[in-house]
PDB file of C-alpha atoms in Angstrom:
ATOM      1  CA  UNK I 409      38.914 116.132  57.812  1.00  0.00           C
ATOM      2  CA  UNK I 410      35.456 117.121  57.225  1.00  0.00           C
ATOM      3  CA  UNK I 411      32.585 115.048  57.570  1.00  0.00           C
ATOM      4  CA  UNK I 412      32.190 115.116  53.856  1.00  0.00           C
ATOM      5  CA  UNK I 413      35.673 114.306  53.323  1.00  0.00           C
ATOM      6  CA  UNK I 414      35.707 111.297  55.512  1.00  0.00           C
ATOM      7  CA  UNK I 415      32.389 110.198  53.652  1.00  0.00           C
ATOM      8  CA  UNK I 416      34.536 110.788  50.059  1.00  0.00           C
ATOM      9  CA  UNK I 417      37.370 108.281  51.280  1.00  0.00           C
ATOM     10  CA  UNK I 418      35.515 105.408  52.590  1.00  0.00           C
ATOM     11  CA  UNK I 419      33.464 105.620  49.598  1.00  0.00           C
ATOM     12  CA  UNK I 420      36.428 105.662  47.248  1.00  0.00           C
ATOM     13  CA  UNK I 421      38.061 102.746  49.536  1.00  0.00           C
ATOM     14  CA  UNK I 422      34.580 100.721  49.229  1.00  0.00           C
ATOM     15  CA  UNK I 423      34.576 100.994  45.794  1.00  0.00           C
ATOM     16  CA  UNK I 424      38.427 100.124  44.921  1.00  0.00           C
ATOM     17  CA  UNK I 425      38.750  97.263  47.048  1.00  0.00           C
ATOM     18  CA  UNK I 426      42.091  96.409  48.987  1.00  0.00           C
ATOM     19  CA  UNK I 427      43.964  93.761  46.354  1.00  0.00           C
ATOM     20  CA  UNK I 428      46.741  92.140  47.412  1.00  0.00           C
ATOM     21  CA  UNK I 429      49.053  95.207  48.317  1.00  0.00           C
ATOM     22  CA  UNK I 430      46.889  96.645  50.827  1.00  0.00           C
ATOM     23  CA  UNK I 431      46.196  93.137  52.041  1.00  0.00           C
ATOM     24  CA  UNK I 432      49.526  93.052  52.593  1.00  0.00           C
ATOM     25  CA  UNK I 433      49.965  96.021  54.338  1.00  0.00           C
ATOM     26  CA  UNK I 434      47.060  95.066  56.733  1.00  0.00           C
ATOM     27  CA  UNK I 435      48.994  92.359  57.610  1.00  0.00           C
ATOM     28  CA  UNK I 436      52.321  93.651  57.977  1.00  0.00           C
ATOM     29  CA  UNK I 437      50.814  96.492  60.573  1.00  0.00           C
ATOM     30  CA  UNK I 438      49.343  93.295  62.264  1.00  0.00           C
ATOM     31  CA  UNK I 439      52.179  91.620  62.481  1.00  0.00           C
ATOM     32  CA  UNK I 440      54.139  94.500  63.604  1.00  0.00           C
ATOM     33  CA  UNK I 441      51.550  95.237  66.636  1.00  0.00           C
ATOM     34  CA  UNK I 442      51.910  92.090  67.391  1.00  0.00           C
ATOM     35  CA  UNK I 443      55.618  91.969  67.883  1.00  0.00           C
ATOM     36  CA  UNK I 444      55.385  95.346  69.293  1.00  0.00           C
ATOM     37  CA  UNK I 445      53.166  93.683  72.232  1.00  0.00           C
ATOM     38  CA  UNK I 446      55.296  90.620  72.692  1.00  0.00           C
ATOM     39  CA  UNK I 447      58.269  92.691  72.674  1.00  0.00           C
ATOM     40  CA  UNK I 448      57.072  95.244  75.005  1.00  0.00           C
ATOM     41  CA  UNK I 449      54.783  93.689  77.456  1.00  0.00           C
ATOM     42  CA  UNK I 450      55.968  89.512  77.694  1.00  0.00           C
ATOM     43  CA  UNK I 451      59.565  89.314  76.021  1.00  0.00           C
ATOM     44  CA  UNK I 452      61.392  91.563  79.000  1.00  0.00           C
ATOM     45  CA  UNK I 453      60.086  88.726  81.884  1.00  0.00           C
ATOM     46  CA  UNK I 454      60.340  85.242  79.510  1.00  0.00           C
ATOM     47  CA  UNK I 455      64.141  86.011  78.543  1.00  0.00           C
ATOM     48  CA  UNK I 456      65.012  85.278  82.535  1.00  0.00           C
ATOM     49  CA  UNK I 457      63.107  81.997  82.418  1.00  0.00           C
ATOM     50  CA  UNK I 458      63.878  78.821  81.026  1.00  0.00           C
ATOM     51  CA  UNK I 459      61.731  77.639  78.486  1.00  0.00           C
ATOM     52  CA  UNK I 460      60.502  74.911  80.055  1.00  0.00           C
ATOM     53  CA  UNK I 461      59.118  76.979  82.701  1.00  0.00           C
ATOM     54  CA  UNK I 462      57.543  79.969  80.918  1.00  0.00           C
ATOM     55  CA  UNK I 463      54.105  81.035  81.277  1.00  0.00           C
ATOM     56  CA  UNK I 464      52.510  83.301  78.696  1.00  0.00           C
ATOM     57  CA  UNK I 465      50.086  86.165  79.855  1.00  0.00           C
ATOM     58  CA  UNK I 466      46.445  85.707  80.015  1.00  0.00           C
ATOM     59  CA  UNK I 467      44.445  88.009  82.191  1.00  0.00           C
ATOM     60  CA  UNK I 468      42.014  86.787  84.257  1.00  0.00           C
ATOM     61  CA  UNK I 469      38.169  87.122  83.363  1.00  0.00           C
ATOM     62  CA  UNK I 470      36.106  88.903  85.918  1.00  0.00           C
ATOM     63  CA  UNK I 471      34.295  85.334  86.527  1.00  0.00           C
ATOM     64  CA  UNK I 472      37.728  83.657  87.198  1.00  0.00           C
ATOM     65  CA  UNK I 473      38.243  86.508  89.805  1.00  0.00           C
ATOM     66  CA  UNK I 474      35.199  85.922  91.415  1.00  0.00           C
ATOM     67  CA  UNK I 475      35.668  82.300  91.629  1.00  0.00           C
ATOM     68  CA  UNK I 476      38.937  82.500  93.079  1.00  0.00           C
ATOM     69  CA  UNK I 477      37.552  84.494  96.303  1.00  0.00           C
ATOM     70  CA  UNK I 478      34.394  82.707  96.339  1.00  0.00           C
ATOM     71  CA  UNK I 479      37.038  79.443  97.067  1.00  0.00           C
ATOM     72  CA  UNK I 480      38.672  81.369  99.949  1.00  0.00           C
ATOM     73  CA  UNK I 481      35.642  82.568 101.854  1.00  0.00           C
ATOM     74  CA  UNK I 482      36.258  82.821 105.333  1.00  0.00           C
ATOM     75  CA  UNK I 483      39.697  83.241 104.960  1.00  0.00           C
ATOM     76  CA  UNK I 484      42.115  85.822 106.076  1.00  0.00           C
ATOM     77  CA  UNK I 485      45.983  86.501 106.454  1.00  0.00           C
ATOM     78  CA  UNK I 486      48.663  86.948 103.480  1.00  0.00           C
ATOM     79  CA  UNK I 487      47.255  86.397  99.884  1.00  0.00           C
ATOM     80  CA  UNK I 488      49.884  85.810  96.951  1.00  0.00           C
ATOM     81  CA  UNK I 489      49.144  85.570  93.210  1.00  0.00           C
ATOM     82  CA  UNK I 490      52.066  83.642  91.382  1.00  0.00           C
ATOM     83  CA  UNK I 491      52.797  85.091  88.105  1.00  0.00           C
ATOM     84  CA  UNK I 492      50.138  88.060  89.120  1.00  0.00           C
ATOM     85  CA  UNK I 493      50.037  89.773  85.616  1.00  0.00           C
ATOM     86  CA  UNK I 494      48.569  92.693  85.532  1.00  0.00           C
ATOM     87  CA  UNK I 495      47.252  92.010  89.453  1.00  0.00           C
ATOM     88  CA  UNK I 496      43.476  91.769  89.136  1.00  0.00           C
ATOM     89  CA  UNK I 497      43.542  88.964  91.390  1.00  0.00           C
ATOM     90  CA  UNK I 498      45.422  90.573  94.194  1.00  0.00           C
ATOM     91  CA  UNK I 499      43.161  93.835  93.952  1.00  0.00           C
ATOM     92  CA  UNK I 500      40.349  91.776  94.247  1.00  0.00           C
ATOM     93  CA  UNK I 501      41.634  89.939  97.149  1.00  0.00           C
ATOM     94  CA  UNK I 502      42.980  93.568  99.236  1.00  0.00           C
ATOM     95  CA  UNK I 503      39.052  94.791  98.249  1.00  0.00           C
ATOM     96  CA  UNK I 504      37.887  91.699 100.453  1.00  0.00           C
ATOM     97  CA  UNK I 505      40.107  92.144 103.512  1.00  0.00           C
ATOM     98  CA  UNK I 506      43.363  89.952 102.539  1.00  0.00           C
ATOM     99  CA  UNK I 507      46.246  91.410 104.150  1.00  0.00           C
ATOM    100  CA  UNK I 508      49.172  91.410 103.232  1.00  0.00           C
ATOM    101  CA  UNK I 509      48.137  91.169  99.011  1.00  0.00           C
ATOM    102  CA  UNK I 510      50.978  90.291  96.973  1.00  0.00           C
ATOM    103  CA  UNK I 511      51.404  89.600  93.092  1.00  0.00           C
ATOM    104  CA  UNK I 512      54.757  88.161  92.292  1.00  0.00           C
ATOM    105  CA  UNK I 513      55.630  89.198  88.434  1.00  0.00           C
ATOM    106  CA  UNK I 514      58.977  88.837  86.497  1.00  0.00           C
ATOM    107  CA  UNK I 515      57.407  91.457  83.678  1.00  0.00           C
ATOM    108  CA  UNK I 516      58.345  94.531  84.755  1.00  0.00           C
ATOM    109  CA  UNK I 517      55.518  96.487  82.448  1.00  0.00           C
ATOM    110  CA  UNK I 518      52.457  94.172  83.935  1.00  0.00           C
ATOM    111  CA  UNK I 519      53.799  95.045  87.604  1.00  0.00           C
ATOM    112  CA  UNK I 520      53.641  98.808  86.313  1.00  0.00           C
ATOM    113  CA  UNK I 521      50.201  97.933  85.279  1.00  0.00           C
ATOM    114  CA  UNK I 522      49.111  96.387  88.179  1.00  0.00           C
ATOM    115  CA  UNK I 523      50.137  99.430  90.165  1.00  0.00           C
ATOM    116  CA  UNK I 524      48.162 101.729  87.545  1.00  0.00           C
ATOM    117  CA  UNK I 525      44.940  99.534  88.113  1.00  0.00           C
ATOM    118  CA  UNK I 526      45.801  99.698  91.945  1.00  0.00           C
ATOM    119  CA  UNK I 527      46.422 103.512  92.217  1.00  0.00           C
ATOM    120  CA  UNK I 528      43.083 104.227  89.830  1.00  0.00           C
ATOM    121  CA  UNK I 529      40.965 101.930  92.176  1.00  0.00           C
ATOM    122  CA  UNK I 530      42.517 103.800  95.352  1.00  0.00           C
ATOM    123  CA  UNK I 531      44.336 100.778  96.593  1.00  0.00           C
ATOM    124  CA  UNK I 532      47.851 101.389  95.642  1.00  0.00           C
ATOM    125  CA  UNK I 533      48.909 101.660  99.127  1.00  0.00           C
ATOM    126  CA  UNK I 534      46.956  98.287 100.200  1.00  0.00           C
ATOM    127  CA  UNK I 535      48.607  95.857  97.492  1.00  0.00           C
ATOM    128  CA  UNK I 536      52.337  95.169  96.910  1.00  0.00           C
ATOM    129  CA  UNK I 537      53.193  93.820  93.298  1.00  0.00           C
ATOM    130  CA  UNK I 538      57.103  92.464  93.391  1.00  0.00           C
ATOM    131  CA  UNK I 539      58.800  91.908  90.403  1.00  0.00           C
ATOM    132  CA  UNK I 540      60.097  88.263  90.933  1.00  0.00           C
ATOM    133  CA  UNK I 541      60.525  84.841  89.594  1.00  0.00           C
ATOM    134  CA  UNK I 542      57.848  83.199  91.150  1.00  0.00           C
ATOM    135  CA  UNK I 543      60.071  79.834  90.990  1.00  0.00           C
ATOM    136  CA  UNK I 544      62.491  82.128  93.322  1.00  0.00           C
ATOM    137  CA  UNK I 545      59.777  83.270  95.977  1.00  0.00           C
ATOM    138  CA  UNK I 546      59.337  81.748  99.584  1.00  0.00           C
ATOM    139  CA  UNK I 547      55.744  80.656 100.016  1.00  0.00           C
ATOM    140  CA  UNK I 548      56.500  79.650 103.616  1.00  0.00           C
ATOM    141  CA  UNK I 549      54.389  82.993 105.091  1.00  0.00           C
ATOM    142  CA  UNK I 550      51.609  82.281 102.415  1.00  0.00           C
ATOM    143  CA  UNK I 551      48.341  81.301 103.589  1.00  0.00           C
ATOM    144  CA  UNK I 552      46.552  81.682 100.308  1.00  0.00           C
ATOM    145  CA  UNK I 553      47.874  81.094  96.799  1.00  0.00           C
ATOM    146  CA  UNK I 554      46.192  81.796  93.553  1.00  0.00           C
ATOM    147  CA  UNK I 555      47.911  80.135  90.353  1.00  0.00           C
ATOM    148  CA  UNK I 556      46.783  81.129  86.650  1.00  0.00           C
ATOM    149  CA  UNK I 557      49.485  79.256  85.051  1.00  0.00           C
ATOM    150  CA  UNK I 558      50.049  76.840  82.281  1.00  0.00           C
ATOM    151  CA  UNK I 559      49.960  73.084  82.598  1.00  0.00           C
ATOM    152  CA  UNK I 560      52.992  72.249  81.437  1.00  0.00           C
ATOM    153  CA  UNK I 561      54.773  73.989  84.777  1.00  0.00           C
ATOM    154  CA  UNK I 562      51.710  72.752  87.310  1.00  0.00           C
ATOM    155  CA  UNK I 563      53.526  69.554  88.625  1.00  0.00           C
ATOM    156  CA  UNK I 564      56.876  71.154  88.806  1.00  0.00           C
ATOM    157  CA  UNK I 565      54.950  74.379  90.920  1.00  0.00           C
ATOM    158  CA  UNK I 566      53.243  71.084  93.103  1.00  0.00           C
ATOM    159  CA  UNK I 567      56.197  70.035  94.067  1.00  0.00           C
ATOM    160  CA  UNK I 568      57.449  73.576  95.285  1.00  0.00           C
ATOM    161  CA  UNK I 569      54.295  74.737  96.934  1.00  0.00           C
ATOM    162  CA  UNK I 570      54.215  70.988  98.818  1.00  0.00           C
ATOM    163  CA  UNK I 571      57.514  72.143 100.253  1.00  0.00           C
ATOM    164  CA  UNK I 572      57.305  75.758 101.285  1.00  0.00           C
ATOM    165  CA  UNK I 573      53.492  76.016 101.972  1.00  0.00           C
ATOM    166  CA  UNK I 574      52.299  76.223 106.110  1.00  0.00           C
ATOM    167  CA  UNK I 575      50.174  73.438 106.672  1.00  0.00           C
ATOM    168  CA  UNK I 576      46.833  75.487 106.882  1.00  0.00           C
ATOM    169  CA  UNK I 577      47.271  77.179 103.415  1.00  0.00           C
ATOM    170  CA  UNK I 578      45.140  76.873 100.713  1.00  0.00           C
ATOM    171  CA  UNK I 579      46.033  76.732  96.852  1.00  0.00           C
ATOM    172  CA  UNK I 580      43.341  78.105  94.293  1.00  0.00           C
ATOM    173  CA  UNK I 581      44.257  77.089  90.925  1.00  0.00           C
ATOM    174  CA  UNK I 582      42.341  78.635  87.764  1.00  0.00           C
ATOM    175  CA  UNK I 583      41.987  77.459  84.322  1.00  0.00           C
ATOM    176  CA  UNK I 584      43.798  74.043  84.621  1.00  0.00           C
ATOM    177  CA  UNK I 585      43.605  71.847  87.990  1.00  0.00           C
ATOM    178  CA  UNK I 586      46.730  70.697  89.685  1.00  0.00           C
ATOM    179  CA  UNK I 587      48.004  67.573  88.199  1.00  0.00           C
ATOM    180  CA  UNK I 588      48.236  65.253  91.328  1.00  0.00           C
ATOM    181  CA  UNK I 589      46.369  66.575  93.923  1.00  0.00           C
ATOM    182  CA  UNK I 590      42.575  65.964  94.831  1.00  0.00           C
ATOM    183  CA  UNK I 591      40.707  69.239  95.610  1.00  0.00           C
ATOM    184  CA  UNK I 592      38.979  69.972  98.225  1.00  0.00           C
ATOM    185  CA  UNK I 593      36.639  72.237  96.247  1.00  0.00           C
ATOM    186  CA  UNK I 594      35.294  72.937  92.719  1.00  0.00           C
ATOM    187  CA  UNK I 595      33.589  75.966  91.634  1.00  0.00           C
ATOM    188  CA  UNK I 596      32.460  76.947  87.702  1.00  0.00           C
ATOM    189  CA  UNK I 597      32.366  75.507  84.605  1.00  0.00           C
ATOM    190  CA  UNK I 598      34.706  75.383  81.559  1.00  0.00           C
ATOM    191  CA  UNK I 599      37.518  78.209  81.608  1.00  0.00           C
ATOM    192  CA  UNK I 600      35.820  79.541  84.723  1.00  0.00           C
ATOM    193  CA  UNK I 601      36.328  76.966  86.495  1.00  0.00           C
ATOM    194  CA  UNK I 602      38.787  76.859  89.496  1.00  0.00           C
ATOM    195  CA  UNK I 603      39.840  74.215  92.251  1.00  0.00           C
ATOM    196  CA  UNK I 604      40.923  74.487  95.675  1.00  0.00           C
ATOM    197  CA  UNK I 605      43.654  72.615  97.448  1.00  0.00           C
ATOM    198  CA  UNK I 606      44.367  72.452 101.624  1.00  0.00           C
ATOM    199  CA  UNK I 607      47.623  71.582 101.862  1.00  0.00           C
ATOM    200  CA  UNK I 608      47.034  69.915 105.137  1.00  0.00           C
ATOM    201  CA  UNK I 609      44.944  67.333 103.408  1.00  0.00           C
ATOM    202  CA  UNK I 610      47.798  67.425 100.074  1.00  0.00           C
ATOM    203  CA  UNK I 611      50.216  65.934 102.573  1.00  0.00           C
ATOM    204  CA  UNK I 612      48.274  63.887 104.075  1.00  0.00           C
ATOM    205  CA  UNK I 613      47.115  61.822 100.803  1.00  0.00           C
ATOM    206  CA  UNK I 614      50.846  62.223  99.475  1.00  0.00           C
ATOM    207  CA  UNK I 615      52.099  60.560 102.955  1.00  0.00           C
ATOM    208  CA  UNK I 616      49.827  57.753 102.660  1.00  0.00           C
ATOM    209  CA  UNK I 617      50.959  57.061  99.183  1.00  0.00           C
ATOM    210  CA  UNK I 618      54.716  56.545 100.168  1.00  0.00           C
ATOM    211  CA  UNK I 619      55.861  52.932  99.695  1.00  0.00           C
ATOM    212  CA  UNK I 620      55.343  51.028 103.039  1.00  0.00           C
ATOM    213  CA  UNK I 621      52.924  53.152 104.152  1.00  0.00           C
ATOM    214  CA  UNK I 622      49.087  51.682 104.857  1.00  0.00           C
ATOM    215  CA  UNK I 623      46.174  53.086 103.151  1.00  0.00           C
TER     216      UNK I 623
END
């Protein structure tokens, strides 16, 4: 279609108005697009996880990624992102020299997308994205952990990390703080805020709060 024809179509639509049927068609197309994203990108991973443990995919912003890495400044060793989504935190960690840099993500489409981004950045051989349920991942060798998860699962994740992480590990939570742990550092404001927790300090705090233990 040439420019004149396109302009004629636009003018005709502007003069005619959408009407009820037109609005219904737009709504239907929008709903179909949303369902397609859910079915192809989100649902494959959710089907294998109990409802109370499901966490929707929301990509981290550039500021959130920066805050995570700021709270890990001066640290080294393995970096693990639990529920890594499209892999941007893992990729940024690899660029900062963390090795290995690993993302655990149950959704196969997001794992493929993460590898695509890493390949485009030239880092596909320096990152690892594993299609695994984060609740079944063993954390004993994770020196640094990032979590951008929903509040509904954070209390359960506290128990898992407290039981499995090494004492010198640091956990960085984004968007929502861990519900009972006391953070060592906080950075950012609003939705970009991130909280850092040192496992050694968390274990000491838990120990002093146990019944029969002097505070």
